[in-house]
Coordinates of C-alpha atoms in Angstrom, one line a residue:
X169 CA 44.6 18.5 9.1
X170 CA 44.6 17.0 5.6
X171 CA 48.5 16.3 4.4
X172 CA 50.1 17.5 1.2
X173 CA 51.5 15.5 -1.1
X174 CA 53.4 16.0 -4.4
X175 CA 51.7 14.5 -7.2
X176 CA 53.0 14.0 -10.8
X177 CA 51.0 15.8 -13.7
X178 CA 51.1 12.4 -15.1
X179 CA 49.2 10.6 -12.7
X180 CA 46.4 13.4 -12.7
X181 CA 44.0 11.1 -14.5
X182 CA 44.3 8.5 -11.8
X183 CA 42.8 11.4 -9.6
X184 CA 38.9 12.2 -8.8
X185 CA 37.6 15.3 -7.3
X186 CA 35.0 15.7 -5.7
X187 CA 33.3 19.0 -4.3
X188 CA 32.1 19.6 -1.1
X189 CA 31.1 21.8 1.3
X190 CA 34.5 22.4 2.3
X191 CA 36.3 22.4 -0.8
X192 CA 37.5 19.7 -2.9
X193 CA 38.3 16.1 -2.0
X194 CA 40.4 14.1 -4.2
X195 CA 40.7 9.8 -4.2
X196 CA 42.8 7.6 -6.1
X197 CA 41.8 4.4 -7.1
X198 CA 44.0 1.7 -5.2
X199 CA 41.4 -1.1 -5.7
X200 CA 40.8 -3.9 -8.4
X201 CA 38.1 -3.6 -11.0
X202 CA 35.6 -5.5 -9.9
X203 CA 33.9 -8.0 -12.1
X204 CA 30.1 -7.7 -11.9
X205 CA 28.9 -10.1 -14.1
X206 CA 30.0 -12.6 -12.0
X207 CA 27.4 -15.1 -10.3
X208 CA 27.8 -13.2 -6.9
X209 CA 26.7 -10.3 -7.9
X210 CA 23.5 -11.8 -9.2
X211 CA 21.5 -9.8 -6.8
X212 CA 23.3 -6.4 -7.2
X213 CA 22.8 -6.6 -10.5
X214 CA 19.0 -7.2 -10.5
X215 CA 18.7 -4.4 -8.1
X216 CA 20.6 -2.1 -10.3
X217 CA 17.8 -2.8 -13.2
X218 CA 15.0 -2.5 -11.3
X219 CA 16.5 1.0 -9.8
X220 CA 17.1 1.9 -12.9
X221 CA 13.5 1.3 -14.5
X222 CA 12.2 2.7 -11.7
X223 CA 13.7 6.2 -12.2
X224 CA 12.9 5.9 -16.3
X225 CA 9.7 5.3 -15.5
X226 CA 9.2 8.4 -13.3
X227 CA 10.9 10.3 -16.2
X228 CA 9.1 9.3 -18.6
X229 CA 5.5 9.8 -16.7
X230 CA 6.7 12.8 -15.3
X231 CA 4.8 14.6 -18.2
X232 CA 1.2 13.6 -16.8
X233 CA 2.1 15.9 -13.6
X234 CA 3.1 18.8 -15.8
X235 CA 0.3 21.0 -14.2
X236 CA 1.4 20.2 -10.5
X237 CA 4.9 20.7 -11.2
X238 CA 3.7 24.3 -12.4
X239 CA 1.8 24.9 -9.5
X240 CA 4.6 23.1 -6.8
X241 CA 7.9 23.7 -7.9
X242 CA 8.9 21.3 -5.2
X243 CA 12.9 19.6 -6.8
X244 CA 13.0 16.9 -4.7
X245 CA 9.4 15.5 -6.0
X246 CA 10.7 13.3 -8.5
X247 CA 13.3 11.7 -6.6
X248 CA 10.9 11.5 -4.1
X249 CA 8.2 9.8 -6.8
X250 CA 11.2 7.6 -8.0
X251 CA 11.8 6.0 -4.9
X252 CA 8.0 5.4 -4.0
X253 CA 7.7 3.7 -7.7
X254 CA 11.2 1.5 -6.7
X255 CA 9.2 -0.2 -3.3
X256 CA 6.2 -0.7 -5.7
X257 CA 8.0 -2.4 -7.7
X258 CA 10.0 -4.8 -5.0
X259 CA 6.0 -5.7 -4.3
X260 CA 5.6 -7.0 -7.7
X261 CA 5.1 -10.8 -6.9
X262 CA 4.4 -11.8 -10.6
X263 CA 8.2 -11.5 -11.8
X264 CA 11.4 -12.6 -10.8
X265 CA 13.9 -10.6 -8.9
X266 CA 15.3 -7.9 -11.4
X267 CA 12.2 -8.1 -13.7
X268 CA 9.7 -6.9 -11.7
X269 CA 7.6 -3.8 -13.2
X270 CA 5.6 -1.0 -11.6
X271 CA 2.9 -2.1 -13.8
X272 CA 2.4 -5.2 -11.6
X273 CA 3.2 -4.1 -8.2
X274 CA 0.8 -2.2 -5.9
X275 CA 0.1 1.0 -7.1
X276 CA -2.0 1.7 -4.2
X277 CA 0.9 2.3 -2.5
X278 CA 1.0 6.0 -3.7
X279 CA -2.0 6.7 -2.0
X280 CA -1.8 9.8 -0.1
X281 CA 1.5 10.8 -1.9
X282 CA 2.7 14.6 -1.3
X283 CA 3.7 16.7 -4.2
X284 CA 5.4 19.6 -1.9
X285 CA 8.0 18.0 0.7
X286 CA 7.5 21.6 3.0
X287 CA 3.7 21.9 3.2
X288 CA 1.5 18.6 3.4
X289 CA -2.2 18.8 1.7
X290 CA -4.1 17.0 5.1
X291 CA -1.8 19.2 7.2
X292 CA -3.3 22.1 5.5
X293 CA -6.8 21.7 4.4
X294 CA -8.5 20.1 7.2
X295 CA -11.7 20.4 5.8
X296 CA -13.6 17.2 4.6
X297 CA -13.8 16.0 0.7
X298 CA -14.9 13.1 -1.2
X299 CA -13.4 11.2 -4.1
X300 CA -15.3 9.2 -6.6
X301 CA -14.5 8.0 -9.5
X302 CA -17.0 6.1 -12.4
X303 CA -14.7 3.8 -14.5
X304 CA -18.0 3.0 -16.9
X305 CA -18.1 6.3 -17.8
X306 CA -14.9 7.4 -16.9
X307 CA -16.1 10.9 -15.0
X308 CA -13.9 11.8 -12.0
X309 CA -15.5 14.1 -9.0
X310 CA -14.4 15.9 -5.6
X311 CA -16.8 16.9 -3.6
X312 CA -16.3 19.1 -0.8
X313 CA -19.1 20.4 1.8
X314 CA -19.4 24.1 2.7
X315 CA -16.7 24.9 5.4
X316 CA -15.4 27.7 6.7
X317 CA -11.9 28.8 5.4
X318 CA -10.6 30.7 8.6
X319 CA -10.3 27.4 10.8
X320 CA -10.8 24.7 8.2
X321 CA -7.3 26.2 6.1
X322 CA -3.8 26.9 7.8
X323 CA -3.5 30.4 5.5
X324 CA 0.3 31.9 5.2
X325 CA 1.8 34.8 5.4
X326 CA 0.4 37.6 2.8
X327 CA -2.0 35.5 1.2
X328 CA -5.5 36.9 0.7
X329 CA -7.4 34.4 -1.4
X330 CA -7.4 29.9 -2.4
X331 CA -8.1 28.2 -5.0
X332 CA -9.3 24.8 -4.9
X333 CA -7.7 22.2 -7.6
X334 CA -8.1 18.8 -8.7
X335 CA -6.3 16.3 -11.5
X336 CA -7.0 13.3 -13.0
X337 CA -4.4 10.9 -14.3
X338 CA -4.7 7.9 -16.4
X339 CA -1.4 6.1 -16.6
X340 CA -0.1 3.0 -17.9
X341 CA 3.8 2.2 -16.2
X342 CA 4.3 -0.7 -18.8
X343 CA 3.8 1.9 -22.2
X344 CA 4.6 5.6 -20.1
X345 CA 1.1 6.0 -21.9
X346 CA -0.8 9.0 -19.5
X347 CA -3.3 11.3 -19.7
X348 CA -4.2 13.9 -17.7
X349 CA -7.1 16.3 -16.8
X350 CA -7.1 19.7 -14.5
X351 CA -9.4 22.0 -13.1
X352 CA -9.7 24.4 -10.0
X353 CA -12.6 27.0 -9.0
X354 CA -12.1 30.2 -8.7
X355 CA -10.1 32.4 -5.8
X356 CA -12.2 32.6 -2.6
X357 CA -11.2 35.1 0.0
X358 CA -10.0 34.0 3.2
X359 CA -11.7 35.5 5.4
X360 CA -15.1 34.8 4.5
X361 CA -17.6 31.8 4.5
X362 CA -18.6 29.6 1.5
X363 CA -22.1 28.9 2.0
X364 CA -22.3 26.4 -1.0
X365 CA -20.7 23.0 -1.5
X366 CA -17.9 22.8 -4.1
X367 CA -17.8 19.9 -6.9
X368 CA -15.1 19.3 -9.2
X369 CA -15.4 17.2 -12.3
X370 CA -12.9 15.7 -14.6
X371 CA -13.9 14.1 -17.9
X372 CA -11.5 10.7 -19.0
X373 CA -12.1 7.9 -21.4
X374 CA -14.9 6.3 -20.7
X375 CA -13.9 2.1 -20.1
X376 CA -9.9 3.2 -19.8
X377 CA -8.5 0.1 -18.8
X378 CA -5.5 2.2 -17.1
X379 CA -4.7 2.9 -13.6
X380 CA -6.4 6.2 -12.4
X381 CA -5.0 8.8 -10.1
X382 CA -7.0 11.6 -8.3
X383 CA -5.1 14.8 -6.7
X384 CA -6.6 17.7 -4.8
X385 CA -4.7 20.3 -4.1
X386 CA -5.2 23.9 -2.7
X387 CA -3.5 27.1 -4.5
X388 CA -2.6 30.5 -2.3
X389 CA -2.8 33.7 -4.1
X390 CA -2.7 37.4 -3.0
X391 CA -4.9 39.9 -4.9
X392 CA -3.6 43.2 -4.9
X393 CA -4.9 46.3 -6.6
X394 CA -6.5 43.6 -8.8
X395 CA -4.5 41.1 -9.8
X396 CA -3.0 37.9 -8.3
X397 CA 0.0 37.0 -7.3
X398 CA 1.6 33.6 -6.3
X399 CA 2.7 33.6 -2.1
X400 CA 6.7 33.0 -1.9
X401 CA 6.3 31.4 -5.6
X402 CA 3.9 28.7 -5.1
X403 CA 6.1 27.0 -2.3
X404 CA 2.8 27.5 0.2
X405 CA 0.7 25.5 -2.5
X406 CA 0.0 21.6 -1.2
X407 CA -1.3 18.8 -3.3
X408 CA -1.8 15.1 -2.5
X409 CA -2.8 11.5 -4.1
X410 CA -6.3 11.3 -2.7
X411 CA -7.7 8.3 -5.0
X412 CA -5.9 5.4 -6.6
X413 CA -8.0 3.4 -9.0
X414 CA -5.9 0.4 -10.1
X415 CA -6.7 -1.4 -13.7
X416 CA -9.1 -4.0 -14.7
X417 CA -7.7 -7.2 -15.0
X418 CA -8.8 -8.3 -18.8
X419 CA -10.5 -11.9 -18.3
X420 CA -11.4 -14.3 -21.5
X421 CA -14.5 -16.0 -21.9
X422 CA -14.2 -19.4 -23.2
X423 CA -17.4 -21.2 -24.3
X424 CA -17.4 -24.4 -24.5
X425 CA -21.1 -25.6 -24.8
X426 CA -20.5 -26.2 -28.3
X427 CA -18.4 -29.0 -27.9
X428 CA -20.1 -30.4 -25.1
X429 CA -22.3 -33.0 -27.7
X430 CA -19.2 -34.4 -29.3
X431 CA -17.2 -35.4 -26.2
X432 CA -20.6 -36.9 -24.9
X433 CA -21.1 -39.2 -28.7
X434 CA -17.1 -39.9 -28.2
X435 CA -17.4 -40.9 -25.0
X436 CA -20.2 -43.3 -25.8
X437 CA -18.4 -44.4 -28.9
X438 CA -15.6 -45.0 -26.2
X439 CA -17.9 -47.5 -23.8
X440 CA -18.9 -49.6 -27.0
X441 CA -15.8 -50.1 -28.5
X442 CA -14.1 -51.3 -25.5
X443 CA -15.0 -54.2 -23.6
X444 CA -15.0 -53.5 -19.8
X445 CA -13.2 -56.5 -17.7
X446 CA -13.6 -56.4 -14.3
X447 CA -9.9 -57.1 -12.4
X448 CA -9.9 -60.4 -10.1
X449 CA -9.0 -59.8 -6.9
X450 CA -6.0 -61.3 -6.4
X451 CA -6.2 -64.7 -3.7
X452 CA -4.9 -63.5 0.0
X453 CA -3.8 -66.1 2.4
X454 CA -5.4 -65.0 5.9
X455 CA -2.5 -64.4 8.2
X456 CA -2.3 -66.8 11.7
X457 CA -4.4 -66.0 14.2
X458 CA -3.5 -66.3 18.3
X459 CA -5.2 -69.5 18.3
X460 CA -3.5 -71.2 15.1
X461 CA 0.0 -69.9 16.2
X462 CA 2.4 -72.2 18.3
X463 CA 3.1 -70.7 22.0
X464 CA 6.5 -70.3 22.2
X465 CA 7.9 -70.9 25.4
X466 CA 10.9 -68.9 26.8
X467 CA 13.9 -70.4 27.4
X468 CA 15.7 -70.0 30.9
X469 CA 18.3 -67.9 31.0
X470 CA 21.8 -70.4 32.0
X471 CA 22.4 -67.6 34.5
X472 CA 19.7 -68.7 36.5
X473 CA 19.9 -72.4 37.2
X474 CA 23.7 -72.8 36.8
X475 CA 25.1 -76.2 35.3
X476 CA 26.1 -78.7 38.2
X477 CA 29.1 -81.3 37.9
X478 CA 27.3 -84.0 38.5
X479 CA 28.0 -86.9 36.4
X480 CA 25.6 -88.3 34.0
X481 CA 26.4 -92.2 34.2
X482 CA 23.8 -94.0 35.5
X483 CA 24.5 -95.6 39.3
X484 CA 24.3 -98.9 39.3
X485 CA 23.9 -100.9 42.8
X486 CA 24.7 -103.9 43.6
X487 CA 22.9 -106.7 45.3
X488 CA 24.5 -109.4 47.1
X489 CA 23.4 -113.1 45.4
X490 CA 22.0 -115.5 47.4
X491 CA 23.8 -119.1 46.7
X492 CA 21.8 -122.2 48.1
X493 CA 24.1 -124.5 50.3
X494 CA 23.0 -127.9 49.5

């Protein structure tokens, strides 16, 4: 059980509250500012700016999925999109640590992304599609063979009729600069079979040096006495990322065959000017061979022939003389 303390009106601004679940929770602060410029916190702060432009970004290009946010009123997608555009940028490996962009990371990586949290596109439409995507002329298809709805489609409660849709986005992450296409076919019922293959176009700039980004989704609608209304408020709709087209790197051309003539006449300007000396070799004395070299005999060792006390005088013996008698 939480305990009850009396608190001064005057110290009320050194108290936060916070709400929860269970009520309110309140915290003083009984720790030191800390100082976050310091050298330390080098990599904190990095991470904080690359967080940060991560969710701006997603703000800011949140505009070019104004017709899926329509059609999947799904609240967690751009927290979602945010944190799939922060790990593109820690792949940026162009920049430095806390300047890394999405613009140079690998945007491939949203590939496949789910718009709706609750109801995943493959997990739905099972049924098999095509992307393709001309940069030269900048025409976007989805093609998607006759199938049959009944066991190709996991259909929810009260709906009657699909639509088929597919968007086109051409983004840049650097400027927030995006463009956007959408189209869908027309409501097909449920419970019948489409006979005839299905092709969705989108129309974009021809040569757009931007990234490109192509969605297909699938719409649920109930018709009743007529008219059509959204099942549970769109919350049974699915979209997903099927195509990522990244940009085209821009390359310069530099010719150079017109200066090829005049390094050629300075380079023979070069050989007549100066006089070419060829270096001496400088004299090297050949080094001893086996034969030239004196042997050099080892010295025994005192150790092994010990030093004897004899004395080095030399003996001398005598001979007795021989006197003549005369």
């Amino acid at each position: 059980m939480s305990k009850a303390l009396y608190l001064h009106p005057k110290h009320l601004q050194k108290v936060s509250f916070y709400p929860t679940a269970n009520g309110y929770l309140t915290t003083t602060k009984q720790r030191k500012a800390t100082n976050w410029e310091h050298a330390c916190y080098d990599k904190i702060r990095a991470h904080r700016k690359e967080f940060g432009r991560a969710a701006q970004t997603a703000a800011q290009v949140r505009l070019a999925f104004k017709q899926i946010i329509e059609l999947i009123p799904d609240k967690t997608m751009y927290r979602r999109f945010s944190s799939q555009l922060l790990s593109i940028i820690k792949n940026d490996h162009t920049n430095i640590r806390g300047e890394r962009t999405v613009e140079a990371g690998d945007v491939t990586a949203l590939t496949r992304f789910e718009f709706n949290n609750d109801a995943y596109f493959h997990r739905i439409f099972k049924a098999k599609y095509a992307v393709a995507f001309d940069r030269t002329t900048g025409r976007a298809q989805v093609q998607i063979p006759a199938f049959k709805p009944s066991s190709e489609v996991r259909i929810p409660k009260n709906a009657t009729h699909f639509k088929l849709v597919a968007v086109a986005q051409a983004i840049n992450f650097e400027t927030c600069d995006a463009q956007s296409k959408y189209t869908s076919t027309t409501a097909f019922p449920l419970d019948s079979t489409l006979k005839d293959d299905i092709t969705l176009e989108l129309q974009l700039p021809a040569h757009d040096p931007r990234h490109v980004f192509i969605s297909i989704g699938i719409e649920f609608v109930e018709h009743l006495h007529g008219r059509e209304y959204a099942v549970r408020g769109g919350h049974e709709n699915a979209m997903s990322i099927a195509g990522v087209y990244t940009k085209v790197a821009h390359t310069t051309v530099v010719q150079t065959g017109k200066c090829i003539p005049a390094i050629v006449a300075i380079r023979q300007q070069a050989k007549q000017q100066v006089d070419v000396v060829t270096p001496v070799p400088p004299k090297v004395t050949p080094k001893p061979t086996m034969a030239t070299q004196p042997v050099r005999r080892n010295k025994i060792p005192s150790f092994i022939h010990p030093p004897t006390n004899k004395s080095k005088r030399k003996q001398v013996t005598l001979q007795p003389a021989i006197v003549p008698i005369e």
